[in-house]
PDB file of C-alpha atoms in Angstrom:
ATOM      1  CA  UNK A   1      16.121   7.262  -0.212  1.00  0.00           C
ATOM      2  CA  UNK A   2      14.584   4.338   1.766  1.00  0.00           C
ATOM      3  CA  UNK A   3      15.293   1.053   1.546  1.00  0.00           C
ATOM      4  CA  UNK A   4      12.417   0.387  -0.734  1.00  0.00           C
ATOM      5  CA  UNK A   5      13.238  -1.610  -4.320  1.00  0.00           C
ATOM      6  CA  UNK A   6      12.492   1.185  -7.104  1.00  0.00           C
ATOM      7  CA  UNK A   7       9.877   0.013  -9.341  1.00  0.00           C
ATOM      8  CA  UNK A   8      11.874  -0.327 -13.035  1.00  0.00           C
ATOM      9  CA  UNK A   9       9.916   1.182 -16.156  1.00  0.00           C
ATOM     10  CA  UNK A  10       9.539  -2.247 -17.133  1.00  0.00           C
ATOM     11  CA  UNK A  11       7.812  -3.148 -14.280  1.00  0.00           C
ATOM     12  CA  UNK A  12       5.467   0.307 -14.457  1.00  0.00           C
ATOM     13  CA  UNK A  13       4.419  -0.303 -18.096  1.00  0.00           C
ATOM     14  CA  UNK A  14       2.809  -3.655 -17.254  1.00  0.00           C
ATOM     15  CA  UNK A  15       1.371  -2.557 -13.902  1.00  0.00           C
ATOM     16  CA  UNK A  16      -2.184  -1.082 -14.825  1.00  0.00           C
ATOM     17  CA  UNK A  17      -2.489  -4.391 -17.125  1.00  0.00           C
ATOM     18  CA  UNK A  18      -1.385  -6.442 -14.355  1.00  0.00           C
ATOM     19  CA  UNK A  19      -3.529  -4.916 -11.993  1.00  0.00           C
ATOM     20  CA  UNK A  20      -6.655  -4.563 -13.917  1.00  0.00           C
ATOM     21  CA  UNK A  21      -9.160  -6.337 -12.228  1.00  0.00           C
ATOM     22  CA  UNK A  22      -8.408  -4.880  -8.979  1.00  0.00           C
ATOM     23  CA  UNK A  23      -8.844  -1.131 -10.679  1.00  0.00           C
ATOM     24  CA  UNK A  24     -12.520  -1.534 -12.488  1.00  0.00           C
ATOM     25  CA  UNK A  25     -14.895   0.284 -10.997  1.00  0.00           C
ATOM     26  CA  UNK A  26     -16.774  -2.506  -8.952  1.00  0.00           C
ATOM     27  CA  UNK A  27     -13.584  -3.579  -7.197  1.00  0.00           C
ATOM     28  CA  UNK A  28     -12.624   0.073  -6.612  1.00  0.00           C
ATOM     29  CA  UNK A  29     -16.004   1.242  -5.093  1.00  0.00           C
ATOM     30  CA  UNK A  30     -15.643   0.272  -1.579  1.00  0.00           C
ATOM     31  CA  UNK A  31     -12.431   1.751  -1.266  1.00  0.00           C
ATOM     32  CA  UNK A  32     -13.223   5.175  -3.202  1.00  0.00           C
ATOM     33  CA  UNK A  33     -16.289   5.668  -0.852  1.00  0.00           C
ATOM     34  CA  UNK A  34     -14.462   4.887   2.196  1.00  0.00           C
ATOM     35  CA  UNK A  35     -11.644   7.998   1.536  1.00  0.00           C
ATOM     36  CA  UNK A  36     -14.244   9.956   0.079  1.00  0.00           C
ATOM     37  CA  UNK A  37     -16.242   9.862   3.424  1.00  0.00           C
ATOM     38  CA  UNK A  38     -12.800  10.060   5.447  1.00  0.00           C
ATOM     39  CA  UNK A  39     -11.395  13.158   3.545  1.00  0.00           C
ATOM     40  CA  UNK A  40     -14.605  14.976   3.903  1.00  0.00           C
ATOM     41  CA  UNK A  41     -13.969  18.457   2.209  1.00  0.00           C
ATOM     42  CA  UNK A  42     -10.407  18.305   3.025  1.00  0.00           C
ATOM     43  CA  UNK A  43      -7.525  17.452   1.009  1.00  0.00           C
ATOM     44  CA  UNK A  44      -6.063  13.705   1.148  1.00  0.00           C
ATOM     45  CA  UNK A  45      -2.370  12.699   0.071  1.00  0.00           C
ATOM     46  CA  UNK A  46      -1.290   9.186  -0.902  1.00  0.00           C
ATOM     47  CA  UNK A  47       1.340   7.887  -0.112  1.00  0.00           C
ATOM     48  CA  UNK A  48       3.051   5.566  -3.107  1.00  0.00           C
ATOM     49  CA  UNK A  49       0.382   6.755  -5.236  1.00  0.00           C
ATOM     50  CA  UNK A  50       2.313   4.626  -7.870  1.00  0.00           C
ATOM     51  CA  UNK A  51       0.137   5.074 -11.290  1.00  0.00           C
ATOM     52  CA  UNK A  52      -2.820   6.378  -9.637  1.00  0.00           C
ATOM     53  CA  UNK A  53      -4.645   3.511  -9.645  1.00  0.00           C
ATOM     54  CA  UNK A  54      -6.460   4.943  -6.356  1.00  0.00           C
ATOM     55  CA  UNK A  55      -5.977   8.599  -6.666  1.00  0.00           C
ATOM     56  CA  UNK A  56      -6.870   9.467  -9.830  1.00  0.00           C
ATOM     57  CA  UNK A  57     -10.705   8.091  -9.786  1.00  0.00           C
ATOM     58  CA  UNK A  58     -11.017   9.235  -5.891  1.00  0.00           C
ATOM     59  CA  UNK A  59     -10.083  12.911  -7.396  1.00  0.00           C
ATOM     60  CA  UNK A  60     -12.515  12.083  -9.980  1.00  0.00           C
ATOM     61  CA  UNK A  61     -14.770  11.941  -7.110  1.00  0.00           C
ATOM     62  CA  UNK A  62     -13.894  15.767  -6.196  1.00  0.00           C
ATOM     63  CA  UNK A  63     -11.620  14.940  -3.506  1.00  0.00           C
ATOM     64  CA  UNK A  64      -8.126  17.082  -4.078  1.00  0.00           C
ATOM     65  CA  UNK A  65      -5.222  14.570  -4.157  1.00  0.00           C
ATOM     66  CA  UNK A  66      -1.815  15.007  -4.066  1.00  0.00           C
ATOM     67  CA  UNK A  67       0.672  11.997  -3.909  1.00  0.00           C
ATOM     68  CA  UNK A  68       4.354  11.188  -3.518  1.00  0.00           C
ATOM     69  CA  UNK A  69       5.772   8.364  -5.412  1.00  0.00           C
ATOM     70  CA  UNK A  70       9.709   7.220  -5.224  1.00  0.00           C
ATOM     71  CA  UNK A  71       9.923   5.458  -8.856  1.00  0.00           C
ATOM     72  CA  UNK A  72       9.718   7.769 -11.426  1.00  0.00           C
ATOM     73  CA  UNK A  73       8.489   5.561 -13.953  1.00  0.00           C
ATOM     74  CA  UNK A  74       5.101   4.737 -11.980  1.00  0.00           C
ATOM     75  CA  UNK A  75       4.634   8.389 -11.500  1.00  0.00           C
ATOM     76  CA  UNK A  76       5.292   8.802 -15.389  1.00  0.00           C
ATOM     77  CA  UNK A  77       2.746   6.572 -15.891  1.00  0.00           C
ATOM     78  CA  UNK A  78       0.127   8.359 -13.746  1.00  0.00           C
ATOM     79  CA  UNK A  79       1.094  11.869 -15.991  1.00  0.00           C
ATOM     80  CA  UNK A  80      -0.251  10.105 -18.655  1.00  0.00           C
ATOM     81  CA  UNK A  81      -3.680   9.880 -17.267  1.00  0.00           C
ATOM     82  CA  UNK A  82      -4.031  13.548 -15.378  1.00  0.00           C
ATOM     83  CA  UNK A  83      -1.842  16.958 -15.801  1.00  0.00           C
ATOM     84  CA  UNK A  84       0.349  17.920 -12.701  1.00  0.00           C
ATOM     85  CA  UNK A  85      -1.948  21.007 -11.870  1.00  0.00           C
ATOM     86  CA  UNK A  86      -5.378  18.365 -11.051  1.00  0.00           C
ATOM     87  CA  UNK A  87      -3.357  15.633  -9.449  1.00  0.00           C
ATOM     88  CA  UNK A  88       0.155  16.739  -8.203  1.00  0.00           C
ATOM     89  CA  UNK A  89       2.951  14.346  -7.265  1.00  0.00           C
ATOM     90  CA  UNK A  90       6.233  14.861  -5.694  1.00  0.00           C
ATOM     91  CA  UNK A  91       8.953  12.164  -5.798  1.00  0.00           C
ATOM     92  CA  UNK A  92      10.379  11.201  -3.126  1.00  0.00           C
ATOM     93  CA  UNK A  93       9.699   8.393  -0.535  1.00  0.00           C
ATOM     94  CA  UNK A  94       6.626   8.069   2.140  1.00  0.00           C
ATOM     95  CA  UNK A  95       8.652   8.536   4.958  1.00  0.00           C
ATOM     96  CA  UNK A  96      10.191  11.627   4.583  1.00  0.00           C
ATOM     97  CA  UNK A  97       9.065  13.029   1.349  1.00  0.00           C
ATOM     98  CA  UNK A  98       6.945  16.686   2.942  1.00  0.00           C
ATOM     99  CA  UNK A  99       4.515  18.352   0.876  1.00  0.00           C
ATOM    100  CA  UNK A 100       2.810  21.879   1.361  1.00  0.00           C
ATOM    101  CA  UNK A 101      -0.366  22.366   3.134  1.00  0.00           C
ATOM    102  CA  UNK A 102      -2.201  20.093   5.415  1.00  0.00           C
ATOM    103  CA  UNK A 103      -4.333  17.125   4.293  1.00  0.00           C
ATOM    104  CA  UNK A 104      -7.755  15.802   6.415  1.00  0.00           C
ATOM    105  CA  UNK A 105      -6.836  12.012   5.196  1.00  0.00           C
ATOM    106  CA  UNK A 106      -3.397  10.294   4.324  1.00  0.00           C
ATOM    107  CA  UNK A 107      -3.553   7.010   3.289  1.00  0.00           C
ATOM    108  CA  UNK A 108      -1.660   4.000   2.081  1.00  0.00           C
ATOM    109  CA  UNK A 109      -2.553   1.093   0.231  1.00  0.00           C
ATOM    110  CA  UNK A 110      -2.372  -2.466  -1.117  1.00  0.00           C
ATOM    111  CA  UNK A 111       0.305  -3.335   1.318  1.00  0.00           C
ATOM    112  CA  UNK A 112       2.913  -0.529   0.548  1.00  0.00           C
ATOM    113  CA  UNK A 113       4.030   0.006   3.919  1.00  0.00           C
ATOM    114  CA  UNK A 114       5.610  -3.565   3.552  1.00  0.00           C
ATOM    115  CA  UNK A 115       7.994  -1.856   0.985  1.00  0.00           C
ATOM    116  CA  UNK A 116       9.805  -0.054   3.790  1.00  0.00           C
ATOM    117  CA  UNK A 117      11.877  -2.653   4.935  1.00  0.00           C
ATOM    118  CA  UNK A 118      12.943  -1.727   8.406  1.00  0.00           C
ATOM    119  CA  UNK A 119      10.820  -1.123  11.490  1.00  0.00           C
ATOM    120  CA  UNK A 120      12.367   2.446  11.839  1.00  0.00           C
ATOM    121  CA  UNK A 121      11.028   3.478   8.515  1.00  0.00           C
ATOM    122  CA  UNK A 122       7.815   2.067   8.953  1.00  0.00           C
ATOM    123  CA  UNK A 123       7.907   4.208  12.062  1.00  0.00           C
ATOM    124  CA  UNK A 124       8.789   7.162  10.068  1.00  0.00           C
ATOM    125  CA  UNK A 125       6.310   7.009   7.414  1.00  0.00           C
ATOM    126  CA  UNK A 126       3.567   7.026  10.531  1.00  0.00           C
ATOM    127  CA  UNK A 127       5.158  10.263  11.879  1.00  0.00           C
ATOM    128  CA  UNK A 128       5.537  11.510   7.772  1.00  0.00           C
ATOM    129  CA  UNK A 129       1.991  10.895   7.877  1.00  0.00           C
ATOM    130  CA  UNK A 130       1.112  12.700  11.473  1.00  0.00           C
ATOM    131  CA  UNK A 131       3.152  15.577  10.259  1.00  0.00           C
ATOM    132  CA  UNK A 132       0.926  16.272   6.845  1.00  0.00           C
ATOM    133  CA  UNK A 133      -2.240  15.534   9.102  1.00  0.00           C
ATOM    134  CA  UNK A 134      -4.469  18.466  10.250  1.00  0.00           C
ATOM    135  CA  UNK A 135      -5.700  18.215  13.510  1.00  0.00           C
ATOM    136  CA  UNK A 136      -8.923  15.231  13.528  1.00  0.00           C
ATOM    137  CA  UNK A 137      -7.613  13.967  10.564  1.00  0.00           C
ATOM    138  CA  UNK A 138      -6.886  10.302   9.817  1.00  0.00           C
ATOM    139  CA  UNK A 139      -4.204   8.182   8.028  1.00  0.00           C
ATOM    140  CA  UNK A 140      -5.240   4.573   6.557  1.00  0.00           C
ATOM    141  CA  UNK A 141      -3.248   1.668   5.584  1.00  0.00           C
ATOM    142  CA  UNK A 142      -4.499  -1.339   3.780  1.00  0.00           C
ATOM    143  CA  UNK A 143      -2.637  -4.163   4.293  1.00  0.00           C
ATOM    144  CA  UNK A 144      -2.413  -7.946   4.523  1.00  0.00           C
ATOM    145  CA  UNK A 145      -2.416 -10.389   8.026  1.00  0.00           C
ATOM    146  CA  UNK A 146       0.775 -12.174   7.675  1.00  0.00           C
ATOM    147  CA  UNK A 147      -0.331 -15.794   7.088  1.00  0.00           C
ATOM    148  CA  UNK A 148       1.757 -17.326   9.390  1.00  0.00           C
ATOM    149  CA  UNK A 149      -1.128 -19.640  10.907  1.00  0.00           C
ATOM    150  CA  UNK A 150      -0.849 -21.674   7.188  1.00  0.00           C
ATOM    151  CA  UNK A 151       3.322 -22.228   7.947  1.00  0.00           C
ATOM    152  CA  UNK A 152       3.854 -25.768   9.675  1.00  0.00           C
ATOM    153  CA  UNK A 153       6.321 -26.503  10.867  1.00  0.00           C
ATOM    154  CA  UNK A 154       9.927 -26.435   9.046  1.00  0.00           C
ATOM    155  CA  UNK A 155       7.861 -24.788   6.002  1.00  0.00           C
ATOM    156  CA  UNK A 156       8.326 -20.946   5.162  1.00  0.00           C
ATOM    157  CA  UNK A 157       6.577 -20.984   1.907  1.00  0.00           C
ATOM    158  CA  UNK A 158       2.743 -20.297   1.621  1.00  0.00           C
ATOM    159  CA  UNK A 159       1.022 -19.764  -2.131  1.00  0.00           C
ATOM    160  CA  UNK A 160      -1.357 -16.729  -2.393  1.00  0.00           C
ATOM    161  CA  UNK A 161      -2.216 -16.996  -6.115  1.00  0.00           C
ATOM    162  CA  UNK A 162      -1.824 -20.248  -8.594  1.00  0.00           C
ATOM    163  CA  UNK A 163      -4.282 -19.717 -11.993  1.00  0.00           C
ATOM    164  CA  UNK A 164      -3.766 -20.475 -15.269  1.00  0.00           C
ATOM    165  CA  UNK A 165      -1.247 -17.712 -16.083  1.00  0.00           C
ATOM    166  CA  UNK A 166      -0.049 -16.663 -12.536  1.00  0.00           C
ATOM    167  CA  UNK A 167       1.838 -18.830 -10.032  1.00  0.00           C
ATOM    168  CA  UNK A 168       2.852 -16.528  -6.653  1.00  0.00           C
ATOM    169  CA  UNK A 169       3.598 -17.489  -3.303  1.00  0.00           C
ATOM    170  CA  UNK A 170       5.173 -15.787  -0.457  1.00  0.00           C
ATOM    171  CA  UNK A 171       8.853 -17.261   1.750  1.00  0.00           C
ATOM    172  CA  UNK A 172       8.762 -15.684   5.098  1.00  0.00           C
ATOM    173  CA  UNK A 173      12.448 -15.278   7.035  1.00  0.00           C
ATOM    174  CA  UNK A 174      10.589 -15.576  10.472  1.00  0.00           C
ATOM    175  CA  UNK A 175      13.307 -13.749  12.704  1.00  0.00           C
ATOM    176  CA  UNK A 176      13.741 -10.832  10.384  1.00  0.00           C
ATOM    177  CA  UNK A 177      10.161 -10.296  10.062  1.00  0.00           C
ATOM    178  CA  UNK A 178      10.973 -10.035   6.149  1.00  0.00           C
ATOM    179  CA  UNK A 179       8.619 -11.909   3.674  1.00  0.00           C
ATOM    180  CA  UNK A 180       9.601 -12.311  -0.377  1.00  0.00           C
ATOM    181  CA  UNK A 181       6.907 -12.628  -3.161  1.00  0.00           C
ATOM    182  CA  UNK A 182       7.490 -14.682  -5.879  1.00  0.00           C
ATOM    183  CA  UNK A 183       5.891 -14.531  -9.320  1.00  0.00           C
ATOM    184  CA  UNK A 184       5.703 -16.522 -12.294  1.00  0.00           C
ATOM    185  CA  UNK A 185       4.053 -14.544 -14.942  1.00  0.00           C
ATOM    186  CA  UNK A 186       2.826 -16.236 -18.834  1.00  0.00           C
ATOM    187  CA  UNK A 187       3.502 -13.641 -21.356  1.00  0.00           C
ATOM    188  CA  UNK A 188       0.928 -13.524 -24.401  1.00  0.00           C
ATOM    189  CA  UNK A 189       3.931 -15.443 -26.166  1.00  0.00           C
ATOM    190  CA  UNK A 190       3.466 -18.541 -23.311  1.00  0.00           C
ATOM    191  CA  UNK A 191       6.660 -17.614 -22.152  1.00  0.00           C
ATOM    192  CA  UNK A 192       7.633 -17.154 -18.304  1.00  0.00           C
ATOM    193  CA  UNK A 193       8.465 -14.256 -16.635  1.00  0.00           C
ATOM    194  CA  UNK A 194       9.768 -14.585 -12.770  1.00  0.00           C
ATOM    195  CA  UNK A 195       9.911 -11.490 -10.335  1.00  0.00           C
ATOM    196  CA  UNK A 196      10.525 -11.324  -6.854  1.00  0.00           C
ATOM    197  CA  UNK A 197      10.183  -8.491  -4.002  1.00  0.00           C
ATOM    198  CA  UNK A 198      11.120  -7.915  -0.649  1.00  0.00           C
ATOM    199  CA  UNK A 199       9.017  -6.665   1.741  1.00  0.00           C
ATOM    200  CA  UNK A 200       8.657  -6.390   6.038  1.00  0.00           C
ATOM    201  CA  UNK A 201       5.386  -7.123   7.338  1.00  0.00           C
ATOM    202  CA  UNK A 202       3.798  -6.019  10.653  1.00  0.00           C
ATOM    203  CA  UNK A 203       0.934  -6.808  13.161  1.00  0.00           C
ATOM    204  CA  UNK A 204      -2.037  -4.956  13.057  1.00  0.00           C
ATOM    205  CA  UNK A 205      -0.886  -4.307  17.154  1.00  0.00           C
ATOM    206  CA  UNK A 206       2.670  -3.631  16.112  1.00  0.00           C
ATOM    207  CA  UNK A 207       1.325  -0.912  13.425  1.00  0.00           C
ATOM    208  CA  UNK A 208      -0.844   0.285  16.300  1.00  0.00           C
ATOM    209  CA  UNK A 209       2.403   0.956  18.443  1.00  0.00           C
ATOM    210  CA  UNK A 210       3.847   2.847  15.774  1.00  0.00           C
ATOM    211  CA  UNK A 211       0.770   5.524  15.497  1.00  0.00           C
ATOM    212  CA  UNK A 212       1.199   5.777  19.139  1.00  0.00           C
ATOM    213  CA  UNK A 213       4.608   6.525  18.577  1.00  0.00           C
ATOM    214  CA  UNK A 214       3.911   9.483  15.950  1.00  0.00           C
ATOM    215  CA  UNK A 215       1.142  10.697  18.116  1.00  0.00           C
ATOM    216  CA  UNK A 216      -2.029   9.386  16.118  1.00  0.00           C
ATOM    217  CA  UNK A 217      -4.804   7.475  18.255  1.00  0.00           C
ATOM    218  CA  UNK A 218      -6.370   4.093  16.806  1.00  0.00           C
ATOM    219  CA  UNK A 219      -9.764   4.363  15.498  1.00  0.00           C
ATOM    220  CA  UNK A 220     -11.111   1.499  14.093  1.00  0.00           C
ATOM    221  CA  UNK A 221      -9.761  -1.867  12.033  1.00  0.00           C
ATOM    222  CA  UNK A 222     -11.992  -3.455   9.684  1.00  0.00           C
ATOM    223  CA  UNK A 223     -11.519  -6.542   7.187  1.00  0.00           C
ATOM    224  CA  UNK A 224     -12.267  -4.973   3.961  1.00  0.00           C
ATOM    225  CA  UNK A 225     -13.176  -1.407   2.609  1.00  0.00           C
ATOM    226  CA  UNK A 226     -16.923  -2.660   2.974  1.00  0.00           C
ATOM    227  CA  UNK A 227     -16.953  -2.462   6.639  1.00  0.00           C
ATOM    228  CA  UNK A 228     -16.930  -6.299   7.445  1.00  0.00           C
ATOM    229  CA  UNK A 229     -15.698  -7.065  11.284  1.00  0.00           C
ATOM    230  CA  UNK A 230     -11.938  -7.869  11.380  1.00  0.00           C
ATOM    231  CA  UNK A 231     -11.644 -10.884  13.128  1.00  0.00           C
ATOM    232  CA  UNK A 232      -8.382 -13.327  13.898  1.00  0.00           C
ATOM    233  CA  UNK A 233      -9.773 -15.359  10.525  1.00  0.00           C
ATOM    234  CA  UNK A 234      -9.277 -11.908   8.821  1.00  0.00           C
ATOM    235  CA  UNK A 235      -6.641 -12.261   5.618  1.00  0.00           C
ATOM    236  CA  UNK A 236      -6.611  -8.196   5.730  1.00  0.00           C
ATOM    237  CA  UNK A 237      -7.318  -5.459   7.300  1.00  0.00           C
ATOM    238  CA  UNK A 238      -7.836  -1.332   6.931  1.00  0.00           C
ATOM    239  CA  UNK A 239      -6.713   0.401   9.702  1.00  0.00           C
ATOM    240  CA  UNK A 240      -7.590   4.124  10.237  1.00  0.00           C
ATOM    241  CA  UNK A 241      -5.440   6.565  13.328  1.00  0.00           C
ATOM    242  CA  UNK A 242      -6.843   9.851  14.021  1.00  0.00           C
ATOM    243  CA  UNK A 243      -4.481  12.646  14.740  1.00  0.00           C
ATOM    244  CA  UNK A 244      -6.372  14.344  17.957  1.00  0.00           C
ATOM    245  CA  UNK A 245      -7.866  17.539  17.476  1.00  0.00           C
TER     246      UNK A 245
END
């Protein structure tokens, strides 16, 4: 077990409603292309593969997945849409969790790395993914530039989302390197619901550092899964590390 907050069944049963705008298929297509083109005619694992929301239409696409998810109820979830035998999943967490076989492309993403919440696990789920990697193969991570740039000073709160029936924003402990997101959900019933989660972010260089340390080489960083140039005005990025041939 990592120190990563379980995901309740609660919390699983909503997700897919929750998240449906970023699973149709026009806001999936970028990504779906990009680790179809990465995982070639090899296998790819996913890390946190949660309720499939990724893996299931990229092994839709013909690319064999296999994930590993630590909350049970996500991964009960994802059963519901595909049979263990097309999609399997193993619980267990991303940084240790092992899996038979090798994989061409591990990946990671919509921030989950952030879920580990120490530098020494993020480490390990780099060296988690190095081990599962055949040789020339790549791991990707996407994952969010910490908006620090928006704190002035004496603030550590910054909004990322206020609409009609979400209000979210994130409070950043600068000298732990530990940000928590807040969320104030309307129900259909126009009653609130309030969540929170912890999470440790990292630097696109600092995530670079840890490949090095798991023996993967950096191979390109770009701002979204359509190829645009990361720049510093860049609120994301996807990262892809080769493991050398």
């Amino acid at each position: 077990m990592t120190s990563s907050e379980l995901w309740t069944r609660a919390t699983a049963e909503r997700y897919d409603a929750e998240e449906a705008e970023r699973s149709s298929a026009a806001a999936l297509g970028p990504a779906l292309a990009f680790l179809t083109e990465l995982a070639g005619d090899g296998r790819a694992l996913e890390f946190a593969i949660g309720t499939g929301r990724v893996g299931v239409p990229l092994r839709e696409r013909g690319v064999p997945v296999v994930g590993i998810e630590l909350s049970e109820p996500m991964a009960a979830v994802l059963r519901r849409k595909v049979d263990e035998e097309t999609l399997p999943v193993v619980i267990g967490d991303m940084a240790t969790t092992v899996v038979p076989g090798g994989f061409t492309l591990v990946y990671l993403v919509y921030n989950t790395i952030t879920n580990l919440l120490t530098q020494d696990e993020q480490v390990e789920c780099f060296r988690n993914a190095a081990r599962h990697l055949e040789p020339g193969g790549r791991f990707v991570i996407e994952l969010g530039v910490p908006p620090l740039r928006l704190l002035p000073p004496g603030q550590v709160a910054v909004p990322f989302d206020v609409s009609e029936r979400h209000l979210g924003f994130d409070t950043f402990d600068l000298a732990e390197q530990i940000l928590v997101s807040h969320h104030f959900t309307r129900d259909d019933d126009g009653r609130y619901r309030r969540g929170n989660s912890r999470h440790r972010y990292a630097w696109p260089a600092e995530l670079d550092l840890m490949a090095r340390i798991a023996g993967l080489e950096h191979e390109r960083r770009v701002a979204d899964w359509g190829g645009t140039p990361f720049t510093q005005d860049s609120a994301k990025h996807i990262s892809v590390w080769r493991k050398p041939a």
